């Protein structure tokens, strides 16, 4: 067998990764050299999916979506059950947590199809790689999530199950927003087996010790306005959204969301609590504040709640929240 040695390029004391080289080859991510971009694919002659730094022509013509044969051969991890079933996982991982491998191991134990991460500030490419490795399924970050704009819910999805049609990410800031800017995330996914459409989104609301309903309603409108626009283009799609709301199910804000209201004069779509979590999702205790909500009459809930991982009073893989999930059938 022959061996090939690849080297990183050092130009003017700035280290970068050269063409056709994996930017993770050194064990840490080193940005691609000028004119190149990182691309995740199942490259010809490679046994696994990985990133390479490539030129724009290669990036635009090389599909990052696995074929049926390569998906079966390379990614045999367990997904959701019958056609139409979807398992969604939400987890606030703490803004200082960079241990993508430990996070991926916790996520992988639940076999989700869609993953939402709040307060995620680590490398999204590293997270996608670790999720793919831990689950045995090819995960990617939603389209449109570029540089960090605020605390939202970053969405990763199994590209063997879903085709991403579009996505976005925007800053949300209102009077009363504190602890950093907030952000709204969204992605339109089409199931490869059934063709059914899912609009998945999320946000992380400001923490207010005694509640700040007006601020929360304003922040949520930033997300809901995107949903309204997407439903014009994708009327048949079902909406599911998730996030750390910093409010429990017994609060006015939560009850109004179920009823389709954001404030006295803002009427939107009704939602159902798909997770129906019992007990604390913040590690030290309290009411559940991390939620997964779905458009009314669009899903049949199968199961949901805490994943069973984590012990009150102890961080879980560096995260100060515990993950929650919802397994549903798309109707």
Tab-separated table of N, CA and C in Angstrom, residues 162-312:
chain	number	residue	atom	x	y	z
A	162	UNK	N	-33.623	13.914	4.958
A	162	UNK	CA	-34.212	15.180	4.543
A	162	UNK	C	-33.419	15.832	3.423
A	163	UNK	N	-34.121	16.534	2.574
A	163	UNK	CA	-33.521	17.479	1.639
A	163	UNK	C	-33.847	18.885	2.128
A	164	UNK	N	-32.830	19.707	2.328
A	164	UNK	CA	-33.045	21.078	2.771
A	164	UNK	C	-33.317	21.969	1.562
A	165	UNK	N	-34.466	22.633	1.553
A	165	UNK	CA	-34.847	23.488	0.429
A	165	UNK	C	-34.389	24.929	0.623
A	166	UNK	N	-34.443	25.402	1.841
A	166	UNK	CA	-33.956	26.746	2.154
A	166	UNK	C	-33.863	26.883	3.661
A	167	UNK	N	-33.173	27.911	4.099
A	167	UNK	CA	-33.042	28.152	5.527
A	167	UNK	C	-32.525	29.542	5.786
A	168	UNK	N	-32.560	29.953	7.040
A	168	UNK	CA	-32.105	31.287	7.378
A	168	UNK	C	-31.843	31.453	8.858
A	169	UNK	N	-31.305	32.617	9.171
A	169	UNK	CA	-30.852	32.902	10.538
A	169	UNK	C	-30.732	34.415	10.647
A	170	UNK	N	-31.395	35.025	11.619
A	170	UNK	CA	-31.331	36.475	11.732
A	170	UNK	C	-31.287	36.919	13.193
A	171	UNK	N	-30.691	38.077	13.390
A	171	UNK	CA	-30.627	38.685	14.710
A	171	UNK	C	-32.007	39.163	15.132
A	172	UNK	N	-32.326	38.964	16.416
A	172	UNK	CA	-33.569	39.455	16.995
A	172	UNK	C	-33.218	40.236	18.255
A	173	UNK	N	-33.573	41.484	18.288
A	173	UNK	CA	-33.292	42.315	19.455
A	173	UNK	C	-34.463	43.249	19.703
A	174	UNK	N	-34.958	43.255	20.934
A	174	UNK	CA	-36.124	44.051	21.307
A	174	UNK	C	-35.818	44.877	22.544
A	175	UNK	N	-36.719	45.779	22.853
A	175	UNK	CA	-36.593	46.507	24.108
A	175	UNK	C	-36.700	45.487	25.243
A	176	UNK	N	-35.684	45.449	26.088
A	176	UNK	CA	-35.674	44.486	27.185
A	176	UNK	C	-34.837	43.254	26.921
A	177	UNK	N	-34.431	43.026	25.668
A	177	UNK	CA	-33.538	41.900	25.387
A	177	UNK	C	-32.241	42.086	26.158
A	178	UNK	N	-31.798	41.045	26.838
A	178	UNK	CA	-30.592	41.150	27.666
A	178	UNK	C	-29.813	39.847	27.610
A	179	UNK	N	-28.563	39.904	28.085
A	179	UNK	CA	-27.714	38.727	28.068
A	179	UNK	C	-27.213	38.381	26.681
A	180	UNK	N	-27.198	39.362	25.800
A	180	UNK	CA	-26.762	39.123	24.422
A	180	UNK	C	-27.934	39.124	23.467
A	181	UNK	N	-27.653	39.428	22.199
A	181	UNK	CA	-28.704	39.416	21.193
A	181	UNK	C	-29.315	38.025	21.075
A	182	UNK	N	-30.568	37.988	20.672
A	182	UNK	CA	-31.257	36.733	20.382
A	182	UNK	C	-31.225	36.512	18.867
A	183	UNK	N	-31.634	35.332	18.435
A	183	UNK	CA	-31.648	35.038	17.004
A	183	UNK	C	-32.765	34.045	16.686
A	184	UNK	N	-33.280	34.142	15.471
A	184	UNK	CA	-34.277	33.204	14.965
A	184	UNK	C	-33.628	32.335	13.893
A	185	UNK	N	-33.854	31.036	13.973
A	185	UNK	CA	-33.359	30.077	12.981
A	185	UNK	C	-34.536	29.395	12.306
A	186	UNK	N	-34.366	29.030	11.045
A	186	UNK	CA	-35.404	28.262	10.368
A	186	UNK	C	-34.811	27.501	9.183
A	187	UNK	N	-35.456	26.375	8.847
A	187	UNK	CA	-35.055	25.578	7.699
A	187	UNK	C	-36.283	24.854	7.173
A	188	UNK	N	-36.381	24.746	5.855
A	188	UNK	CA	-37.468	24.000	5.214
A	188	UNK	C	-36.897	22.663	4.753
A	189	UNK	N	-37.454	21.577	5.272
A	189	UNK	CA	-36.970	20.231	4.985
A	189	UNK	C	-38.034	19.425	4.249
A	190	UNK	N	-37.594	18.633	3.298
A	190	UNK	CA	-38.495	17.744	2.557
A	190	UNK	C	-38.049	16.311	2.801
A	191	UNK	N	-38.957	15.489	3.320
A	191	UNK	CA	-38.635	14.096	3.612
A	191	UNK	C	-38.371	13.332	2.325
A	192	UNK	N	-37.278	12.610	2.286
A	192	UNK	CA	-36.910	11.885	1.084
A	192	UNK	C	-37.808	10.673	0.844
A	193	UNK	N	-38.410	10.124	1.911
A	193	UNK	CA	-39.238	8.936	1.726
A	193	UNK	C	-40.686	9.278	1.381
A	194	UNK	N	-41.256	10.293	2.026
A	194	UNK	CA	-42.676	10.608	1.830
A	194	UNK	C	-42.921	11.881	1.035
A	195	UNK	N	-41.907	12.747	0.928
A	195	UNK	CA	-42.092	14.033	0.260
A	195	UNK	C	-42.762	15.067	1.129
A	196	UNK	N	-43.073	14.708	2.386
A	196	UNK	CA	-43.728	15.667	3.271
A	196	UNK	C	-42.759	16.770	3.672
A	197	UNK	N	-43.322	17.964	3.894
A	197	UNK	CA	-42.509	19.149	4.163
A	197	UNK	C	-42.591	19.533	5.629
A	198	UNK	N	-41.438	19.906	6.173
A	198	UNK	CA	-41.342	20.339	7.561
A	198	UNK	C	-40.594	21.664	7.624
A	199	UNK	N	-41.220	22.651	8.248
A	199	UNK	CA	-40.517	23.895	8.564
A	199	UNK	C	-40.093	23.797	10.015
A	200	UNK	N	-38.790	23.715	10.250
A	200	UNK	CA	-38.254	23.609	11.608
A	200	UNK	C	-37.563	24.920	11.966
A	201	UNK	N	-37.829	25.417	13.151
A	201	UNK	CA	-37.237	26.679	13.564
A	201	UNK	C	-36.990	26.715	15.050
A	202	UNK	N	-36.468	27.846	15.505
A	202	UNK	CA	-36.218	27.961	16.925
A	202	UNK	C	-35.655	29.304	17.327
A	203	UNK	N	-35.628	29.509	18.648
A	203	UNK	CA	-35.143	30.754	19.236
A	203	UNK	C	-34.797	30.484	20.696
A	204	UNK	N	-34.021	31.353	21.292
A	204	UNK	CA	-33.708	31.291	22.723
A	204	UNK	C	-34.084	32.644	23.310
A	205	UNK	N	-35.128	32.655	24.129
A	205	UNK	CA	-35.637	33.918	24.662
A	205	UNK	C	-34.779	34.439	25.817
A	206	UNK	N	-34.850	35.741	26.019
A	206	UNK	CA	-34.149	36.411	27.105
A	206	UNK	C	-34.557	35.839	28.462
A	207	UNK	N	-33.595	35.756	29.360
A	207	UNK	CA	-33.895	35.354	30.741
A	207	UNK	C	-34.346	36.575	31.534
A	208	UNK	N	-35.494	36.460	32.174
A	208	UNK	CA	-36.020	37.499	33.068
A	208	UNK	C	-36.489	36.791	34.337
A	209	UNK	N	-35.912	37.116	35.456
A	209	UNK	CA	-36.192	36.381	36.689
A	209	UNK	C	-37.664	36.411	37.069
A	210	UNK	N	-38.331	37.521	36.788
A	210	UNK	CA	-39.741	37.640	37.150
A	210	UNK	C	-40.656	37.679	35.928
A	211	UNK	N	-40.105	37.316	34.776
A	211	UNK	CA	-40.908	37.326	33.556
A	211	UNK	C	-40.867	38.673	32.870
A	212	UNK	N	-40.904	38.668	31.570
A	212	UNK	CA	-40.926	39.901	30.764
A	212	UNK	C	-41.706	39.592	29.489
A	213	UNK	N	-42.991	39.427	29.629
A	213	UNK	CA	-43.832	38.934	28.552
A	213	UNK	C	-43.745	39.782	27.289
A	214	UNK	N	-43.739	41.101	27.446
A	214	UNK	CA	-43.687	41.966	26.274
A	214	UNK	C	-42.402	41.765	25.474
A	215	UNK	N	-41.277	41.619	26.184
A	215	UNK	CA	-40.008	41.367	25.504
A	215	UNK	C	-40.038	40.018	24.792
A	216	UNK	N	-40.539	39.009	25.475
A	216	UNK	CA	-40.606	37.679	24.874
A	216	UNK	C	-41.512	37.657	23.651
A	217	UNK	N	-42.626	38.340	23.733
A	217	UNK	CA	-43.537	38.385	22.582
A	217	UNK	C	-42.877	39.070	21.403
A	218	UNK	N	-42.150	40.134	21.666
A	218	UNK	CA	-41.445	40.834	20.593
A	218	UNK	C	-40.394	39.932	19.968
A	219	UNK	N	-39.619	39.229	20.782
A	219	UNK	CA	-38.587	38.330	20.259
A	219	UNK	C	-39.211	37.213	19.418
A	220	UNK	N	-40.328	36.683	19.900
A	220	UNK	CA	-40.984	35.595	19.181
A	220	UNK	C	-41.560	36.050	17.841
A	221	UNK	N	-41.989	37.301	17.752
A	221	UNK	CA	-42.500	37.790	16.469
A	221	UNK	C	-41.417	37.733	15.395
A	222	UNK	N	-40.156	37.922	15.798
A	222	UNK	CA	-39.066	37.813	14.832
A	222	UNK	C	-39.012	36.447	14.190
A	223	UNK	N	-39.364	35.408	14.948
A	223	UNK	CA	-39.415	34.050	14.411
A	223	UNK	C	-40.721	33.792	13.679
A	224	UNK	N	-41.831	34.181	14.277
A	224	UNK	CA	-43.142	33.898	13.696
A	224	UNK	C	-43.357	34.630	12.370
A	225	UNK	N	-42.791	35.799	12.219
A	225	UNK	CA	-42.912	36.501	10.934
A	225	UNK	C	-42.235	35.718	9.811
A	226	UNK	N	-41.137	35.036	10.135
A	226	UNK	CA	-40.483	34.184	9.136
A	226	UNK	C	-41.362	32.997	8.788
A	227	UNK	N	-42.014	32.429	9.802
A	227	UNK	CA	-42.925	31.309	9.545
A	227	UNK	C	-44.055	31.739	8.606
A	228	UNK	N	-44.608	32.915	8.833
A	228	UNK	CA	-45.698	33.393	7.981
A	228	UNK	C	-45.248	33.510	6.529
A	229	UNK	N	-44.055	34.045	6.319
A	229	UNK	CA	-43.536	34.191	4.960
A	229	UNK	C	-43.280	32.826	4.318
A	230	UNK	N	-42.757	31.888	5.102
A	230	UNK	CA	-42.469	30.562	4.560
A	230	UNK	C	-43.745	29.806	4.203
A	231	UNK	N	-44.806	30.018	4.985
A	231	UNK	CA	-46.057	29.320	4.704
A	231	UNK	C	-46.702	29.815	3.411
A	232	UNK	N	-46.392	31.031	3.006
A	232	UNK	CA	-46.883	31.525	1.720
A	232	UNK	C	-46.258	30.714	0.585
A	233	UNK	N	-44.977	30.380	0.739
A	233	UNK	CA	-44.270	29.625	-0.298
A	233	UNK	C	-44.464	28.116	-0.161
A	234	UNK	N	-44.664	27.665	1.065
A	234	UNK	CA	-44.758	26.224	1.327
A	234	UNK	C	-45.999	25.957	2.175
A	235	UNK	N	-47.161	26.175	1.584
A	235	UNK	CA	-48.418	26.083	2.329
A	235	UNK	C	-48.661	24.699	2.899
A	236	UNK	N	-48.126	23.672	2.231
A	236	UNK	CA	-48.373	22.308	2.673
A	236	UNK	C	-47.458	21.880	3.815
A	237	UNK	N	-46.456	22.684	4.135
A	237	UNK	CA	-45.481	22.319	5.162
A	237	UNK	C	-46.064	22.447	6.563
A	238	UNK	N	-45.594	21.585	7.451
A	238	UNK	CA	-45.973	21.635	8.858
A	238	UNK	C	-44.856	22.299	9.650
A	239	UNK	N	-45.223	23.110	10.632
A	239	UNK	CA	-44.241	23.869	11.405
A	239	UNK	C	-43.986	23.204	12.751
A	240	UNK	N	-42.721	23.028	13.080
A	240	UNK	CA	-42.313	22.641	14.422
A	240	UNK	C	-41.208	23.605	14.845
A	241	UNK	N	-41.302	24.082	16.069
A	241	UNK	CA	-40.225	24.961	16.513
A	241	UNK	C	-39.881	24.668	17.969
A	242	UNK	N	-38.693	25.061	18.362
A	242	UNK	CA	-38.156	24.647	19.653
A	242	UNK	C	-37.205	25.698	20.187
A	243	UNK	N	-37.019	25.666	21.493
A	243	UNK	CA	-36.068	26.585	22.085
A	243	UNK	C	-36.166	26.658	23.592
A	244	UNK	N	-35.187	27.340	24.155
A	244	UNK	CA	-35.200	27.672	25.582
A	244	UNK	C	-36.036	28.937	25.717
A	245	UNK	N	-37.248	28.799	26.231
A	245	UNK	CA	-38.154	29.941	26.367
A	245	UNK	C	-37.989	30.656	27.693
A	246	UNK	N	-37.211	30.079	28.596
A	246	UNK	CA	-37.051	30.647	29.931
A	246	UNK	C	-38.394	30.850	30.635
A	247	UNK	N	-39.389	30.116	30.223
A	247	UNK	CA	-40.716	30.160	30.837
A	247	UNK	C	-41.299	28.748	30.844
A	248	UNK	N	-42.034	28.440	31.901
A	248	UNK	CA	-42.630	27.129	32.052
A	248	UNK	C	-43.994	27.032	31.391
A	249	UNK	N	-44.575	25.838	31.369
A	249	UNK	CA	-45.867	25.629	30.711
A	249	UNK	C	-47.056	26.243	31.430
A	250	UNK	N	-46.859	26.686	32.665
A	250	UNK	CA	-47.969	27.278	33.417
A	250	UNK	C	-47.990	28.797	33.322
A	251	UNK	N	-47.177	29.381	32.436
A	251	UNK	CA	-47.084	30.835	32.330
A	251	UNK	C	-48.037	31.371	31.259
A	252	UNK	N	-48.324	32.657	31.371
A	252	UNK	CA	-49.200	33.307	30.380
A	252	UNK	C	-48.620	33.215	28.980
A	253	UNK	N	-47.317	33.422	28.853
A	253	UNK	CA	-46.679	33.365	27.538
A	253	UNK	C	-46.916	32.007	26.885
A	254	UNK	N	-46.707	30.944	27.624
A	254	UNK	CA	-46.833	29.607	27.064
A	254	UNK	C	-48.285	29.308	26.689
A	255	UNK	N	-49.208	29.678	27.551
A	255	UNK	CA	-50.627	29.437	27.256
A	255	UNK	C	-51.061	30.222	26.015
A	256	UNK	N	-50.557	31.434	25.877
A	256	UNK	CA	-50.896	32.233	24.699
A	256	UNK	C	-50.328	31.609	23.415
A	257	UNK	N	-49.135	31.040	23.507
A	257	UNK	CA	-48.565	30.378	22.336
A	257	UNK	C	-49.449	29.221	21.886
A	258	UNK	N	-49.920	28.430	22.825
A	258	UNK	CA	-50.794	27.312	22.483
A	258	UNK	C	-52.062	27.809	21.784
A	259	UNK	N	-52.535	28.983	22.221
A	259	UNK	CA	-53.761	29.560	21.657
A	259	UNK	C	-53.511	30.343	20.377
A	260	UNK	N	-52.249	30.479	19.973
A	260	UNK	CA	-51.926	31.189	18.735
A	260	UNK	C	-51.853	32.690	18.891
A	261	UNK	N	-51.546	33.157	20.100
A	261	UNK	CA	-51.494	34.600	20.339
A	261	UNK	C	-50.104	35.032	20.780
A	262	UNK	N	-49.712	36.196	20.276
A	262	UNK	CA	-48.501	36.869	20.736
A	262	UNK	C	-48.883	38.306	21.035
A	263	UNK	N	-49.349	38.536	22.232
A	263	UNK	CA	-49.840	39.857	22.572
A	263	UNK	C	-51.328	39.975	22.293
A	264	UNK	N	-51.887	41.107	22.670
A	264	UNK	CA	-53.328	41.308	22.597
A	264	UNK	C	-53.841	41.354	21.162
A	265	UNK	N	-53.018	41.861	20.242
A	265	UNK	CA	-53.522	42.108	18.896
A	265	UNK	C	-52.833	41.260	17.821
A	266	UNK	N	-51.976	40.328	18.211
A	266	UNK	CA	-51.232	39.533	17.228
A	266	UNK	C	-51.744	38.097	17.237
A	267	UNK	N	-52.361	37.699	16.150
A	267	UNK	CA	-52.911	36.354	16.036
A	267	UNK	C	-52.077	35.552	15.037
A	268	UNK	N	-51.610	34.399	15.480
A	268	UNK	CA	-50.811	33.530	14.635
A	268	UNK	C	-51.449	32.142	14.624
A	269	UNK	N	-50.693	31.104	14.388
A	269	UNK	CA	-51.224	29.745	14.359
A	269	UNK	C	-51.128	29.106	15.748
A	270	UNK	N	-52.078	28.246	16.053
A	270	UNK	CA	-52.054	27.523	17.322
A	270	UNK	C	-50.995	26.419	17.263
A	271	UNK	N	-50.427	26.116	18.428
A	271	UNK	CA	-49.433	25.046	18.512
A	271	UNK	C	-49.805	24.077	19.626
A	272	UNK	N	-49.198	22.899	19.565
A	272	UNK	CA	-49.354	21.883	20.590
A	272	UNK	C	-47.996	21.610	21.231
A	273	UNK	N	-48.010	21.273	22.500
A	273	UNK	CA	-46.791	20.920	23.216
A	273	UNK	C	-46.436	19.481	22.856
A	274	UNK	N	-45.448	19.306	21.992
A	274	UNK	CA	-45.104	17.968	21.509
A	274	UNK	C	-44.208	17.207	22.484
A	275	UNK	N	-43.399	17.918	23.251
A	275	UNK	CA	-42.522	17.240	24.209
A	275	UNK	C	-43.278	16.878	25.496
A	276	UNK	N	-44.105	17.831	25.986
A	276	UNK	CA	-44.875	17.627	27.226
A	276	UNK	C	-43.947	17.187	28.367
A	277	UNK	N	-42.874	17.931	28.532
A	277	UNK	CA	-41.843	17.576	29.503
A	277	UNK	C	-42.332	17.751	30.934
A	278	UNK	N	-42.011	16.776	31.744
A	278	UNK	CA	-42.287	16.832	33.177
A	278	UNK	C	-40.957	16.974	33.912
A	279	UNK	N	-40.898	17.893	34.870
A	279	UNK	CA	-39.663	18.068	35.626
A	279	UNK	C	-38.747	19.089	35.003
A	280	UNK	N	-37.651	19.345	35.687
A	280	UNK	CA	-36.740	20.421	35.303
A	280	UNK	C	-35.933	20.069	34.061
A	281	UNK	N	-35.675	21.105	33.249
A	281	UNK	CA	-34.718	20.961	32.148
A	281	UNK	C	-33.446	21.756	32.431
A	282	UNK	N	-33.501	22.720	33.371
A	282	UNK	CA	-32.287	23.384	33.844
A	282	UNK	C	-31.697	22.502	34.935
A	283	UNK	N	-30.384	22.372	34.955
A	283	UNK	CA	-29.757	21.334	35.764
A	283	UNK	C	-29.991	21.477	37.267
A	284	UNK	N	-30.237	22.695	37.748
A	284	UNK	CA	-30.382	22.884	39.197
A	284	UNK	C	-31.814	22.695	39.685
A	285	UNK	N	-32.769	22.572	38.761
A	285	UNK	CA	-34.151	22.337	39.167
A	285	UNK	C	-35.114	23.332	38.549
A	286	UNK	N	-36.372	23.303	39.002
A	286	UNK	CA	-37.387	24.221	38.513
A	286	UNK	C	-38.309	23.577	37.493
A	287	UNK	N	-39.100	24.415	36.829
A	287	UNK	CA	-40.041	23.953	35.821
A	287	UNK	C	-39.325	23.709	34.490
A	288	UNK	N	-39.912	22.929	33.607
A	288	UNK	CA	-39.316	22.766	32.277
A	288	UNK	C	-39.381	24.082	31.500
A	289	UNK	N	-38.263	24.512	30.955
A	289	UNK	CA	-38.218	25.774	30.207
A	289	UNK	C	-37.766	25.574	28.766
A	290	UNK	N	-37.405	24.349	28.421
A	290	UNK	CA	-37.006	24.014	27.049
A	290	UNK	C	-38.146	23.232	26.409
A	291	UNK	N	-38.631	23.714	25.265
A	291	UNK	CA	-39.879	23.188	24.722
A	291	UNK	C	-39.776	22.912	23.224
A	292	UNK	N	-40.592	21.934	22.773
A	292	UNK	CA	-40.756	21.627	21.358
A	292	UNK	C	-42.239	21.756	21.045
A	293	UNK	N	-42.583	22.677	20.156
A	293	UNK	CA	-43.972	22.987	19.846
A	293	UNK	C	-44.252	22.735	18.369
A	294	UNK	N	-45.442	22.209	18.090
A	294	UNK	CA	-45.795	21.897	16.711
A	294	UNK	C	-47.123	22.496	16.318
A	295	UNK	N	-47.230	22.848	15.065
A	295	UNK	CA	-48.461	23.421	14.525
A	295	UNK	C	-49.642	22.483	14.812
A	296	UNK	N	-50.726	23.055	15.303
A	296	UNK	CA	-51.879	22.268	15.722
A	296	UNK	C	-52.422	21.410	14.580
A	297	UNK	N	-52.766	20.147	14.901
A	297	UNK	CA	-53.403	19.189	13.986
A	297	UNK	C	-52.503	18.762	12.835
A	298	UNK	N	-51.217	19.034	12.935
A	298	UNK	CA	-50.280	18.625	11.883
A	298	UNK	C	-49.416	17.434	12.300
A	299	UNK	N	-49.470	17.070	13.586
A	299	UNK	CA	-48.641	15.988	14.097
A	299	UNK	C	-49.459	15.109	15.037
A	300	UNK	N	-49.112	13.847	15.068
A	300	UNK	CA	-49.629	12.957	16.100
A	300	UNK	C	-48.468	12.606	17.013
A	301	UNK	N	-48.589	13.022	18.267
A	301	UNK	CA	-47.510	12.776	19.220
A	301	UNK	C	-47.428	11.299	19.575
A	302	UNK	N	-46.227	10.756	19.531
A	302	UNK	CA	-45.983	9.372	19.918
A	302	UNK	C	-45.379	9.312	21.322
A	303	UNK	N	-44.363	10.129	21.549
A	303	UNK	CA	-43.724	10.190	22.869
A	303	UNK	C	-42.923	11.478	22.960
A	304	UNK	N	-42.438	11.776	24.159
A	304	UNK	CA	-41.654	12.993	24.332
A	304	UNK	C	-41.310	13.237	25.773
A	305	UNK	N	-40.566	14.337	26.020
A	305	UNK	CA	-40.165	14.706	27.374
A	305	UNK	C	-38.666	14.699	27.539
A	306	UNK	N	-38.210	14.567	28.765
A	306	UNK	CA	-36.785	14.434	29.046
A	306	UNK	C	-36.267	13.130	28.449
A	307	UNK	N	-35.028	13.150	28.009
A	307	UNK	CA	-34.440	11.940	27.426
A	307	UNK	C	-34.006	10.939	28.489
A	308	UNK	N	-33.994	11.365	29.744
A	308	UNK	CA	-33.517	10.496	30.810
A	308	UNK	C	-32.041	10.659	31.094
A	309	UNK	N	-31.401	11.550	30.363
A	309	UNK	CA	-29.976	11.803	30.561
A	309	UNK	C	-29.791	13.004	31.488
A	310	UNK	N	-28.848	12.897	32.377
A	310	UNK	CA	-28.556	14.000	33.285
A	310	UNK	C	-29.150	13.797	34.664
A	311	UNK	N	-28.471	14.351	35.646
A	311	UNK	CA	-28.883	14.263	37.043
A	311	UNK	C	-28.949	15.665	37.627
A	312	UNK	N	-30.049	15.985	38.286
A	312	UNK	CA	-30.226	17.323	38.860
A	312	UNK	C	-29.047	17.676	39.756
